[in-house]
Amino acid sequence: VSEVSPAAHKIPWNEPDFSRRMLREHLSQDHDAASRREVGIDRHVDWIHGHVLAETPTRILDLGCGPGLYASRLAERGHTCVGIDFSPASIEYAREQARKRELRCEYRLADVRQADFGDGFGLAMFVFGEVNAFAREVAQDIVGRMFESLESGGVVVLEMSSHASVERTGSGPPSSVERTSGLFSDGPHRVDRTAQWDASSGVASQRFEVVEPGRDEVCEYRETLFAYTDDEIRALVSQAGFPSPTLYGSLCGDALPHDGDTLVAVSRKS
Ligand SMILES: C[S@@+](CC[C@H](N)C(=O)[O-])C[C@H]1O[C@@H](n2cnc3c(N)ncnc32)[C@H](O)[C@@H]1O
C-alpha cells in the first residue's frame, strides 16, 4: 500500500504497569482476550508443528510473542525459538519459564517496528491479529523484514483479524463496564467504550475512558485497527516478496469462512 494510512493509536502495552496487568489477562483461563486459553493454543501449536513444519526441528521467530505461550510449546516439540515483544512483564515471565523448563527459547524486549529480527529462520510468525494494529505501511515493513529474516524455503505465518471482525469492533454500540480490577486499573473503575468504523479507509477506532472513584482525572486510551480484505492480505504477503499465500480460517488450518474472526496467511519463501 503506497498511501500513508491514518494514524495508528495504540494502547500502551509496553508501559510497565499496563504490561503487568496485561500479563494477568494473557495467563487468565477465563477468556481469550489477550491470549487464547491453553487448550486453543495447544491445538494451534499442533497444527504449526505437524502441518506447517512437518515435525521438522526449525528455528522460529515469534513476533509479539507476549508471555511465550506459543514459543514455549513449540520449543517443547523440538524447535528453537526467538520471541520479540515490547511488554516488559511478558518478556520477564517468558524468560523465567524458559529457564525453569529448560526450553530453547530466547526472548528479546524490543519494538517490532524497529527491532533487528536477525536471519536464518525457518518460520516467522505473528499471530492473534496484532498486525492489524499497525498503520498499513508499518505492517508492510514488518512483513518485509519477516521475509528478510527467513532462510530460503522458510515459512511465514500471519494471523490477521478478518475484515468482518475489525468492522464489528468499530461498529459496536457504546458500552460501560464497572470492574473491581482489570486491564486499565488495579482498583475499582469504570470503562466507557466508544467505537467508530470508517468504511472508506477500512479503519476501526476505539476509545476507552477510564474513570476511577475519587480521581478527577479521566484516563483516555485509543486504539486503531486496520481492516484487510482477503486480497489485501494476499497483497501484504506478496509485496513482501513471498509467493501468493494460502489463506486459512484458523490456526488449526480450517477452510476459510468469510465471517470468521481470524484469517491465517501461510507462504513459503522460494
Ligand atoms: C494480542 S497479544 C498476543 C500475544 C501472543 N502472540 C499470544 O497470542 O499469546 C499481542 C502482543 O503483541 C505485543 N506488541 C504489540 N505491539 C508491539 C510492538 N510494537 N513491538 C513488540 N511487541 C508488540 C503486545 O505486547 C502483546 O504481547
PDB file of C-alpha atoms and ligand atoms in Angstrom:
ATOM      1  CA  VAL A   1       0.000   0.000   0.000  1.00  0.00           C
ATOM      2  CA  SER A   2       1.686   3.208  -1.100  1.00  0.00           C
ATOM      3  CA  GLU A   3      -0.605   5.740   0.589  1.00  0.00           C
ATOM      4  CA  VAL A   4       0.149   6.819   4.131  1.00  0.00           C
ATOM      5  CA  SER A   5      -2.663   5.408   6.257  1.00  0.00           C
ATOM      6  CA  PRO A   6      -4.455   7.180   9.137  1.00  0.00           C
ATOM      7  CA  ALA A   7      -2.506   7.484  12.399  1.00  0.00           C
ATOM      8  CA  ALA A   8      -2.418   4.295  14.442  1.00  0.00           C
ATOM      9  CA  HIS A   9      -3.305   4.787  18.102  1.00  0.00           C
ATOM     10  CA  LYS A  10      -2.168   2.027  20.379  1.00  0.00           C
ATOM     11  CA  ILE A  11      -2.896   1.012  23.927  1.00  0.00           C
ATOM     12  CA  PRO A  12       0.436   1.308  25.820  1.00  0.00           C
ATOM     13  CA  TRP A  13       1.135  -2.421  26.159  1.00  0.00           C
ATOM     14  CA  ASN A  14       4.819  -1.605  26.833  1.00  0.00           C
ATOM     15  CA  GLU A  15       4.166   0.671  29.825  1.00  0.00           C
ATOM     16  CA  PRO A  16       5.358  -1.285  32.943  1.00  0.00           C
ATOM     17  CA  ASP A  17       2.112  -1.154  34.996  1.00  0.00           C
ATOM     18  CA  PHE A  18      -0.037  -1.748  31.949  1.00  0.00           C
ATOM     19  CA  SER A  19       2.163  -4.656  30.930  1.00  0.00           C
ATOM     20  CA  ARG A  20       1.954  -6.191  34.436  1.00  0.00           C
ATOM     21  CA  ARG A  21      -1.862  -6.028  34.344  1.00  0.00           C
ATOM     22  CA  MET A  22      -1.866  -7.313  30.775  1.00  0.00           C
ATOM     23  CA  LEU A  23       0.205 -10.351  31.774  1.00  0.00           C
ATOM     24  CA  ARG A  24      -2.617 -11.338  34.164  1.00  0.00           C
ATOM     25  CA  GLU A  25      -5.023 -11.207  31.202  1.00  0.00           C
ATOM     26  CA  HIS A  26      -2.653 -13.235  28.976  1.00  0.00           C
ATOM     27  CA  LEU A  27      -2.479 -16.010  31.568  1.00  0.00           C
ATOM     28  CA  SER A  28      -6.172 -15.981  32.516  1.00  0.00           C
ATOM     29  CA  GLN A  29      -8.061 -19.143  31.615  1.00  0.00           C
ATOM     30  CA  ASP A  30     -11.402 -17.274  31.880  1.00  0.00           C
ATOM     31  CA  HIS A  31     -11.312 -15.629  28.441  1.00  0.00           C
ATOM     32  CA  ASP A  32      -9.475 -15.444  25.094  1.00  0.00           C
ATOM     33  CA  ALA A  33      -8.994 -11.661  25.053  1.00  0.00           C
ATOM     34  CA  ALA A  34      -5.221 -11.123  25.385  1.00  0.00           C
ATOM     35  CA  SER A  35      -4.026 -14.636  24.557  1.00  0.00           C
ATOM     36  CA  ARG A  36      -6.148 -17.674  23.846  1.00  0.00           C
ATOM     37  CA  ARG A  37      -6.757 -20.198  26.589  1.00  0.00           C
ATOM     38  CA  GLU A  38      -4.202 -23.026  26.746  1.00  0.00           C
ATOM     39  CA  VAL A  39      -6.492 -25.600  25.152  1.00  0.00           C
ATOM     40  CA  GLY A  40      -6.761 -23.443  21.980  1.00  0.00           C
ATOM     41  CA  ILE A  41      -3.046 -22.637  21.868  1.00  0.00           C
ATOM     42  CA  ASP A  42      -2.219 -26.359  22.140  1.00  0.00           C
ATOM     43  CA  ARG A  43      -4.334 -27.012  19.015  1.00  0.00           C
ATOM     44  CA  HIS A  44      -2.637 -24.186  17.103  1.00  0.00           C
ATOM     45  CA  VAL A  45       0.805 -25.396  18.080  1.00  0.00           C
ATOM     46  CA  ASP A  46      -0.097 -28.939  16.965  1.00  0.00           C
ATOM     47  CA  TRP A  47      -1.070 -27.563  13.535  1.00  0.00           C
ATOM     48  CA  ILE A  48       2.048 -25.391  13.187  1.00  0.00           C
ATOM     49  CA  HIS A  49       4.298 -28.261  14.312  1.00  0.00           C
ATOM     50  CA  GLY A  50       2.556 -31.007  12.312  1.00  0.00           C
ATOM     51  CA  HIS A  51       1.233 -29.304   9.191  1.00  0.00           C
ATOM     52  CA  VAL A  52       3.341 -26.148   8.648  1.00  0.00           C
ATOM     53  CA  LEU A  53       6.672 -27.572   9.857  1.00  0.00           C
ATOM     54  CA  ALA A  54       6.058 -31.279   9.110  1.00  0.00           C
ATOM     55  CA  GLU A  55       7.536 -32.043  12.569  1.00  0.00           C
ATOM     56  CA  THR A  56      10.991 -30.882  11.405  1.00  0.00           C
ATOM     57  CA  PRO A  57      13.002 -29.059  14.093  1.00  0.00           C
ATOM     58  CA  THR A  58      13.039 -25.426  12.994  1.00  0.00           C
ATOM     59  CA  ARG A  59      14.435 -22.067  14.094  1.00  0.00           C
ATOM     60  CA  ILE A  60      11.344 -19.940  14.773  1.00  0.00           C
ATOM     61  CA  LEU A  61      10.854 -16.181  15.057  1.00  0.00           C
ATOM     62  CA  ASP A  62       7.701 -15.289  17.057  1.00  0.00           C
ATOM     63  CA  LEU A  63       6.837 -11.569  16.824  1.00  0.00           C
ATOM     64  CA  GLY A  64       4.592 -10.066  19.517  1.00  0.00           C
ATOM     65  CA  CYS A  65       5.249 -13.298  21.444  1.00  0.00           C
ATOM     66  CA  GLY A  66       3.672 -11.997  24.695  1.00  0.00           C
ATOM     67  CA  PRO A  67       4.481 -14.369  27.590  1.00  0.00           C
ATOM     68  CA  GLY A  68       5.770 -17.011  25.141  1.00  0.00           C
ATOM     69  CA  LEU A  69       2.716 -19.279  25.218  1.00  0.00           C
ATOM     70  CA  TYR A  70       3.303 -20.351  21.590  1.00  0.00           C
ATOM     71  CA  ALA A  71       7.127 -20.251  21.640  1.00  0.00           C
ATOM     72  CA  SER A  72       7.431 -22.356  24.808  1.00  0.00           C
ATOM     73  CA  ARG A  73       5.127 -25.057  23.414  1.00  0.00           C
ATOM     74  CA  LEU A  74       6.954 -25.071  20.083  1.00  0.00           C
ATOM     75  CA  ALA A  75      10.270 -25.430  21.943  1.00  0.00           C
ATOM     76  CA  GLU A  76       8.811 -28.416  23.831  1.00  0.00           C
ATOM     77  CA  ARG A  77       8.175 -30.012  20.425  1.00  0.00           C
ATOM     78  CA  GLY A  78      11.851 -29.680  19.467  1.00  0.00           C
ATOM     79  CA  HIS A  79      12.055 -26.247  17.843  1.00  0.00           C
ATOM     80  CA  THR A  80      14.341 -23.345  18.790  1.00  0.00           C
ATOM     81  CA  CYS A  81      12.552 -20.028  19.260  1.00  0.00           C
ATOM     82  CA  VAL A  82      13.335 -16.338  19.341  1.00  0.00           C
ATOM     83  CA  GLY A  83      10.427 -14.281  20.713  1.00  0.00           C
ATOM     84  CA  ILE A  84      10.238 -10.494  20.442  1.00  0.00           C
ATOM     85  CA  ASP A  85       7.804  -8.334  22.402  1.00  0.00           C
ATOM     86  CA  PHE A  86       7.893  -4.869  23.940  1.00  0.00           C
ATOM     87  CA  SER A  87       5.933  -5.802  27.078  1.00  0.00           C
ATOM     88  CA  PRO A  88       8.460  -5.990  29.950  1.00  0.00           C
ATOM     89  CA  ALA A  89       6.256  -8.153  32.220  1.00  0.00           C
ATOM     90  CA  SER A  90       5.511 -10.653  29.434  1.00  0.00           C
ATOM     91  CA  ILE A  91       9.171 -10.956  28.439  1.00  0.00           C
ATOM     92  CA  GLU A  92      10.227 -11.429  32.060  1.00  0.00           C
ATOM     93  CA  TYR A  93       7.610 -14.182  32.501  1.00  0.00           C
ATOM     94  CA  ALA A  94       8.629 -15.861  29.221  1.00  0.00           C
ATOM     95  CA  ARG A  95      12.310 -15.831  30.189  1.00  0.00           C
ATOM     96  CA  GLU A  96      11.554 -17.292  33.612  1.00  0.00           C
ATOM     97  CA  GLN A  97       9.506 -20.102  32.046  1.00  0.00           C
ATOM     98  CA  ALA A  98      12.315 -20.856  29.564  1.00  0.00           C
ATOM     99  CA  ARG A  99      14.833 -21.036  32.396  1.00  0.00           C
ATOM    100  CA  LYS A 100      12.630 -23.211  34.646  1.00  0.00           C
ATOM    101  CA  ARG A 101      11.552 -25.580  31.881  1.00  0.00           C
ATOM    102  CA  GLU A 102      14.984 -25.581  30.154  1.00  0.00           C
ATOM    103  CA  LEU A 103      13.500 -24.511  26.829  1.00  0.00           C
ATOM    104  CA  ARG A 104      15.480 -23.449  23.784  1.00  0.00           C
ATOM    105  CA  CYS A 105      13.836 -20.024  23.699  1.00  0.00           C
ATOM    106  CA  GLU A 106      15.471 -16.635  23.639  1.00  0.00           C
ATOM    107  CA  TYR A 107      13.284 -13.613  24.360  1.00  0.00           C
ATOM    108  CA  ARG A 108      14.078 -10.053  23.362  1.00  0.00           C
ATOM    109  CA  LEU A 109      12.410  -6.961  24.810  1.00  0.00           C
ATOM    110  CA  ALA A 110      12.086  -4.800  21.696  1.00  0.00           C
ATOM    111  CA  ASP A 111       9.625  -2.949  19.499  1.00  0.00           C
ATOM    112  CA  VAL A 112       8.968  -4.893  16.295  1.00  0.00           C
ATOM    113  CA  ARG A 113       8.671  -1.583  14.413  1.00  0.00           C
ATOM    114  CA  GLN A 114      12.416  -1.047  14.886  1.00  0.00           C
ATOM    115  CA  ALA A 115      13.919  -4.323  16.096  1.00  0.00           C
ATOM    116  CA  ASP A 116      16.531  -6.208  14.147  1.00  0.00           C
ATOM    117  CA  PHE A 117      14.844  -9.619  13.633  1.00  0.00           C
ATOM    118  CA  GLY A 118      18.086 -11.448  12.777  1.00  0.00           C
ATOM    119  CA  ASP A 119      18.131 -14.040   9.999  1.00  0.00           C
ATOM    120  CA  GLY A 120      18.329 -17.746   9.201  1.00  0.00           C
ATOM    121  CA  PHE A 121      14.829 -18.607  10.485  1.00  0.00           C
ATOM    122  CA  GLY A 122      12.726 -21.461   9.102  1.00  0.00           C
ATOM    123  CA  LEU A 123       9.455 -19.959  10.353  1.00  0.00           C
ATOM    124  CA  ALA A 124       8.492 -16.346  11.091  1.00  0.00           C
ATOM    125  CA  MET A 125       5.109 -15.933  12.785  1.00  0.00           C
ATOM    126  CA  PHE A 126       2.987 -13.027  14.005  1.00  0.00           C
ATOM    127  CA  VAL A 127      -0.302 -14.278  15.440  1.00  0.00           C
ATOM    128  CA  PHE A 128      -3.550 -13.136  17.055  1.00  0.00           C
ATOM    129  CA  GLY A 129      -4.311 -10.124  14.888  1.00  0.00           C
ATOM    130  CA  GLU A 130      -1.695  -7.717  16.216  1.00  0.00           C
ATOM    131  CA  VAL A 131      -0.604  -6.897  12.639  1.00  0.00           C
ATOM    132  CA  ASN A 132      -3.983  -5.134  12.215  1.00  0.00           C
ATOM    133  CA  ALA A 133      -2.949  -2.659  14.940  1.00  0.00           C
ATOM    134  CA  PHE A 134      -0.129  -1.128  12.876  1.00  0.00           C
ATOM    135  CA  ALA A 135      -0.534   1.570  10.221  1.00  0.00           C
ATOM    136  CA  ARG A 136      -0.626  -0.178   6.838  1.00  0.00           C
ATOM    137  CA  GLU A 137       2.835   0.937   5.720  1.00  0.00           C
ATOM    138  CA  VAL A 138       4.303  -0.177   9.069  1.00  0.00           C
ATOM    139  CA  ALA A 139       2.645  -3.604   8.727  1.00  0.00           C
ATOM    140  CA  GLN A 140       4.089  -3.857   5.209  1.00  0.00           C
ATOM    141  CA  ASP A 141       7.555  -3.002   6.511  1.00  0.00           C
ATOM    142  CA  ILE A 142       7.277  -5.630   9.293  1.00  0.00           C
ATOM    143  CA  VAL A 143       6.203  -8.389   6.876  1.00  0.00           C
ATOM    144  CA  GLY A 144       9.035  -7.323   4.533  1.00  0.00           C
ATOM    145  CA  ARG A 145      11.527  -7.750   7.364  1.00  0.00           C
ATOM    146  CA  MET A 146       9.978 -11.129   8.260  1.00  0.00           C
ATOM    147  CA  PHE A 147      10.750 -12.147   4.657  1.00  0.00           C
ATOM    148  CA  GLU A 148      14.380 -10.991   5.088  1.00  0.00           C
ATOM    149  CA  SER A 149      14.707 -12.926   8.353  1.00  0.00           C
ATOM    150  CA  LEU A 150      13.822 -16.251   6.702  1.00  0.00           C
ATOM    151  CA  GLU A 151      16.199 -18.629   5.026  1.00  0.00           C
ATOM    152  CA  SER A 152      15.221 -19.894   1.571  1.00  0.00           C
ATOM    153  CA  GLY A 153      12.287 -22.330   1.977  1.00  0.00           C
ATOM    154  CA  GLY A 154      11.292 -20.677   5.273  1.00  0.00           C
ATOM    155  CA  VAL A 155       7.613 -20.113   6.019  1.00  0.00           C
ATOM    156  CA  VAL A 156       5.660 -17.066   7.127  1.00  0.00           C
ATOM    157  CA  VAL A 157       2.505 -17.495   9.272  1.00  0.00           C
ATOM    158  CA  LEU A 158       0.468 -14.304   9.705  1.00  0.00           C
ATOM    159  CA  GLU A 159      -2.745 -14.482  11.662  1.00  0.00           C
ATOM    160  CA  MET A 160      -4.826 -11.380  10.946  1.00  0.00           C
ATOM    161  CA  SER A 161      -8.215 -10.269  12.254  1.00  0.00           C
ATOM    162  CA  SER A 162     -10.727 -10.682   9.454  1.00  0.00           C
ATOM    163  CA  HIS A 163     -12.208  -7.644   7.727  1.00  0.00           C
ATOM    164  CA  ALA A 164     -15.605  -8.513   9.255  1.00  0.00           C
ATOM    165  CA  SER A 165     -14.266  -8.680  12.794  1.00  0.00           C
ATOM    166  CA  VAL A 166     -12.461  -5.302  12.528  1.00  0.00           C
ATOM    167  CA  GLU A 167     -15.649  -3.800  11.123  1.00  0.00           C
ATOM    168  CA  ARG A 168     -17.641  -5.315  14.022  1.00  0.00           C
ATOM    169  CA  THR A 169     -15.176  -3.804  16.516  1.00  0.00           C
ATOM    170  CA  GLY A 170     -15.640  -0.345  15.008  1.00  0.00           C
ATOM    171  CA  SER A 171     -19.416  -0.630  14.618  1.00  0.00           C
ATOM    172  CA  GLY A 172     -20.304  -1.814  18.124  1.00  0.00           C
ATOM    173  CA  PRO A 173     -22.511   0.382  20.335  1.00  0.00           C
ATOM    174  CA  PRO A 174     -21.063   2.399  23.238  1.00  0.00           C
ATOM    175  CA  SER A 175     -20.655   0.372  26.404  1.00  0.00           C
ATOM    176  CA  SER A 176     -19.913   0.990  30.044  1.00  0.00           C
ATOM    177  CA  VAL A 177     -18.472  -1.666  32.354  1.00  0.00           C
ATOM    178  CA  GLU A 178     -17.717  -1.471  36.087  1.00  0.00           C
ATOM    179  CA  ARG A 179     -14.818  -3.595  37.349  1.00  0.00           C
ATOM    180  CA  THR A 180     -13.171  -4.155  40.713  1.00  0.00           C
ATOM    181  CA  SER A 181      -9.830  -4.533  38.941  1.00  0.00           C
ATOM    182  CA  GLY A 182      -8.733  -5.169  35.355  1.00  0.00           C
ATOM    183  CA  LEU A 183      -6.521  -4.212  32.435  1.00  0.00           C
ATOM    184  CA  PHE A 184      -6.944  -0.463  32.868  1.00  0.00           C
ATOM    185  CA  SER A 185      -6.556  -0.254  36.651  1.00  0.00           C
ATOM    186  CA  ASP A 186      -5.686  -2.412  39.667  1.00  0.00           C
ATOM    187  CA  GLY A 187      -8.535  -0.913  41.689  1.00  0.00           C
ATOM    188  CA  PRO A 188     -12.285  -0.366  41.125  1.00  0.00           C
ATOM    189  CA  HIS A 189     -13.007   1.582  37.943  1.00  0.00           C
ATOM    190  CA  ARG A 190     -15.456   2.067  35.098  1.00  0.00           C
ATOM    191  CA  VAL A 191     -14.561   1.740  31.426  1.00  0.00           C
ATOM    192  CA  ASP A 192     -16.689   3.702  28.932  1.00  0.00           C
ATOM    193  CA  ARG A 193     -16.005   2.491  25.423  1.00  0.00           C
ATOM    194  CA  THR A 194     -16.999   4.164  22.163  1.00  0.00           C
ATOM    195  CA  ALA A 195     -16.072   2.985  18.679  1.00  0.00           C
ATOM    196  CA  GLN A 196     -16.122   4.198  15.087  1.00  0.00           C
ATOM    197  CA  TRP A 197     -15.895   2.454  11.743  1.00  0.00           C
ATOM    198  CA  ASP A 198     -14.682   4.319   8.664  1.00  0.00           C
ATOM    199  CA  ALA A 199     -15.688   2.151   5.708  1.00  0.00           C
ATOM    200  CA  SER A 200     -13.783   4.227   3.137  1.00  0.00           C
ATOM    201  CA  SER A 201     -10.385   3.678   4.808  1.00  0.00           C
ATOM    202  CA  GLY A 202     -11.293   0.334   6.442  1.00  0.00           C
ATOM    203  CA  VAL A 203     -10.290   1.638   9.863  1.00  0.00           C
ATOM    204  CA  ALA A 204     -11.906   0.937  13.242  1.00  0.00           C
ATOM    205  CA  SER A 205     -11.139   3.235  16.176  1.00  0.00           C
ATOM    206  CA  GLN A 206     -11.925   2.554  19.802  1.00  0.00           C
ATOM    207  CA  ARG A 207     -11.767   4.985  22.671  1.00  0.00           C
ATOM    208  CA  PHE A 208     -11.712   3.833  26.289  1.00  0.00           C
ATOM    209  CA  GLU A 209     -12.346   6.341  29.078  1.00  0.00           C
ATOM    210  CA  VAL A 210     -11.318   5.003  32.449  1.00  0.00           C
ATOM    211  CA  VAL A 211     -12.964   6.579  35.487  1.00  0.00           C
ATOM    212  CA  GLU A 212     -11.685   5.753  38.965  1.00  0.00           C
ATOM    213  CA  PRO A 213     -13.669   6.733  42.095  1.00  0.00           C
ATOM    214  CA  GLY A 214     -12.030   9.601  43.987  1.00  0.00           C
ATOM    215  CA  ARG A 215      -9.937  10.644  40.975  1.00  0.00           C
ATOM    216  CA  ASP A 216     -10.996  13.678  38.977  1.00  0.00           C
ATOM    217  CA  GLU A 217      -8.795  12.819  36.043  1.00  0.00           C
ATOM    218  CA  VAL A 218     -10.300  10.546  33.376  1.00  0.00           C
ATOM    219  CA  CYS A 219      -7.680   8.462  31.572  1.00  0.00           C
ATOM    220  CA  GLU A 220      -8.249   8.045  27.875  1.00  0.00           C
ATOM    221  CA  TYR A 221      -6.831   5.267  25.694  1.00  0.00           C
ATOM    222  CA  ARG A 222      -7.305   4.898  21.977  1.00  0.00           C
ATOM    223  CA  GLU A 223      -6.742   2.010  19.617  1.00  0.00           C
ATOM    224  CA  THR A 224      -6.886   1.895  15.821  1.00  0.00           C
ATOM    225  CA  LEU A 225      -7.382  -1.327  13.873  1.00  0.00           C
ATOM    226  CA  PHE A 226      -6.854  -1.618  10.124  1.00  0.00           C
ATOM    227  CA  ALA A 227      -9.119  -3.984   8.184  1.00  0.00           C
ATOM    228  CA  TYR A 228      -7.821  -6.056   5.267  1.00  0.00           C
ATOM    229  CA  THR A 229      -9.854  -7.837   2.628  1.00  0.00           C
ATOM    230  CA  ASP A 230      -8.640 -11.299   1.594  1.00  0.00           C
ATOM    231  CA  ASP A 231      -6.997  -9.726  -1.464  1.00  0.00           C
ATOM    232  CA  GLU A 232      -5.294  -7.070   0.658  1.00  0.00           C
ATOM    233  CA  ILE A 233      -3.865  -9.808   2.881  1.00  0.00           C
ATOM    234  CA  ARG A 234      -2.569 -11.630  -0.191  1.00  0.00           C
ATOM    235  CA  ALA A 235      -1.025  -8.338  -1.387  1.00  0.00           C
ATOM    236  CA  LEU A 236       0.570  -7.657   2.029  1.00  0.00           C
ATOM    237  CA  VAL A 237       2.346 -11.016   1.858  1.00  0.00           C
ATOM    238  CA  SER A 238       3.192 -10.916  -1.862  1.00  0.00           C
ATOM    239  CA  GLN A 239       4.564  -7.362  -1.737  1.00  0.00           C
ATOM    240  CA  ALA A 240       6.965  -8.506   0.974  1.00  0.00           C
ATOM    241  CA  GLY A 241       8.489 -10.927  -1.549  1.00  0.00           C
ATOM    242  CA  PHE A 242       6.575 -14.162  -0.834  1.00  0.00           C
ATOM    243  CA  PRO A 243       4.580 -16.197  -3.360  1.00  0.00           C
ATOM    244  CA  SER A 244       0.817 -15.632  -3.057  1.00  0.00           C
ATOM    245  CA  PRO A 245      -0.178 -17.153   0.321  1.00  0.00           C
ATOM    246  CA  THR A 246      -2.651 -19.884   1.145  1.00  0.00           C
ATOM    247  CA  LEU A 247      -5.388 -18.476   3.397  1.00  0.00           C
ATOM    248  CA  TYR A 248      -6.971 -20.475   6.231  1.00  0.00           C
ATOM    249  CA  GLY A 249      -9.843 -19.664   8.575  1.00  0.00           C
ATOM    250  CA  SER A 250      -7.906 -20.509  11.742  1.00  0.00           C
ATOM    251  CA  LEU A 251      -4.535 -21.528  13.133  1.00  0.00           C
ATOM    252  CA  CYS A 252      -5.838 -25.118  13.043  1.00  0.00           C
ATOM    253  CA  GLY A 253      -5.902 -25.000   9.221  1.00  0.00           C
ATOM    254  CA  ASP A 254      -9.704 -24.775   8.849  1.00  0.00           C
ATOM    255  CA  ALA A 255     -11.045 -23.791   5.438  1.00  0.00           C
ATOM    256  CA  LEU A 256     -11.743 -20.098   5.200  1.00  0.00           C
ATOM    257  CA  PRO A 257     -15.145 -18.877   6.435  1.00  0.00           C
ATOM    258  CA  HIS A 258     -15.521 -15.247   5.423  1.00  0.00           C
ATOM    259  CA  ASP A 259     -17.498 -14.334   8.527  1.00  0.00           C
ATOM    260  CA  GLY A 260     -14.903 -15.801  10.912  1.00  0.00           C
ATOM    261  CA  ASP A 261     -12.842 -13.626  13.284  1.00  0.00           C
ATOM    262  CA  THR A 262      -9.495 -14.666  12.028  1.00  0.00           C
ATOM    263  CA  LEU A 263      -7.626 -15.324   8.818  1.00  0.00           C
ATOM    264  CA  VAL A 264      -4.255 -17.036   8.545  1.00  0.00           C
ATOM    265  CA  ALA A 265      -1.878 -16.459   5.631  1.00  0.00           C
ATOM    266  CA  VAL A 266       0.863 -19.019   5.027  1.00  0.00           C
ATOM    267  CA  SER A 267       3.542 -18.751   2.358  1.00  0.00           C
ATOM    268  CA  ARG A 268       6.978 -20.248   1.748  1.00  0.00           C
ATOM    269  CA  LYS A 269       9.930 -18.123   0.646  1.00  0.00           C
ATOM    270  CA  SER A 270      11.156 -19.643  -2.585  1.00  0.00           C
TER     271      SER A 270
HETATM  272  C1  LIG B   1      -2.787  -9.933  21.302  1.00  0.00           C
HETATM  273  S1  LIG B   1      -1.237 -10.117  22.112  1.00  0.00           S
HETATM  274  C2  LIG B   1      -0.741 -11.723  21.544  1.00  0.00           C
HETATM  275  C3  LIG B   1       0.427 -12.333  22.287  1.00  0.00           C
HETATM  276  C4  LIG B   1       0.862 -13.719  21.773  1.00  0.00           C
HETATM  277  N1  LIG B   1       1.209 -13.706  20.378  1.00  0.00           N
HETATM  278  C5  LIG B   1      -0.241 -14.717  22.022  1.00  0.00           C
HETATM  279  O1  LIG B   1      -1.045 -14.976  21.122  1.00  0.00           O
HETATM  280  O2  LIG B   1      -0.298 -15.250  23.143  1.00  0.00           O
HETATM  281  C6  LIG B   1      -0.212  -9.022  21.148  1.00  0.00           C
HETATM  282  C7  LIG B   1       1.208  -8.875  21.650  1.00  0.00           C
HETATM  283  O3  LIG B   1       1.906  -8.003  20.750  1.00  0.00           O
HETATM  284  C8  LIG B   1       2.767  -7.191  21.509  1.00  0.00           C
HETATM  285  N2  LIG B   1       3.063  -5.987  20.740  1.00  0.00           N
HETATM  286  C9  LIG B   1       2.188  -5.069  20.279  1.00  0.00           C
HETATM  287  N3  LIG B   1       2.837  -4.094  19.619  1.00  0.00           N
HETATM  288  C10 LIG B   1       4.159  -4.401  19.672  1.00  0.00           C
HETATM  289  C11 LIG B   1       5.332  -3.773  19.189  1.00  0.00           C
HETATM  290  N4  LIG B   1       5.270  -2.618  18.520  1.00  0.00           N
HETATM  291  N5  LIG B   1       6.532  -4.372  19.408  1.00  0.00           N
HETATM  292  C12 LIG B   1       6.600  -5.536  20.102  1.00  0.00           C
HETATM  293  N6  LIG B   1       5.517  -6.182  20.602  1.00  0.00           N
HETATM  294  C13 LIG B   1       4.317  -5.620  20.380  1.00  0.00           C
HETATM  295  C14 LIG B   1       1.991  -6.908  22.796  1.00  0.00           C
HETATM  296  O4  LIG B   1       2.844  -6.502  23.839  1.00  0.00           O
HETATM  297  C15 LIG B   1       1.337  -8.270  23.034  1.00  0.00           C
HETATM  298  O5  LIG B   1       2.151  -9.092  23.822  1.00  0.00           O
END
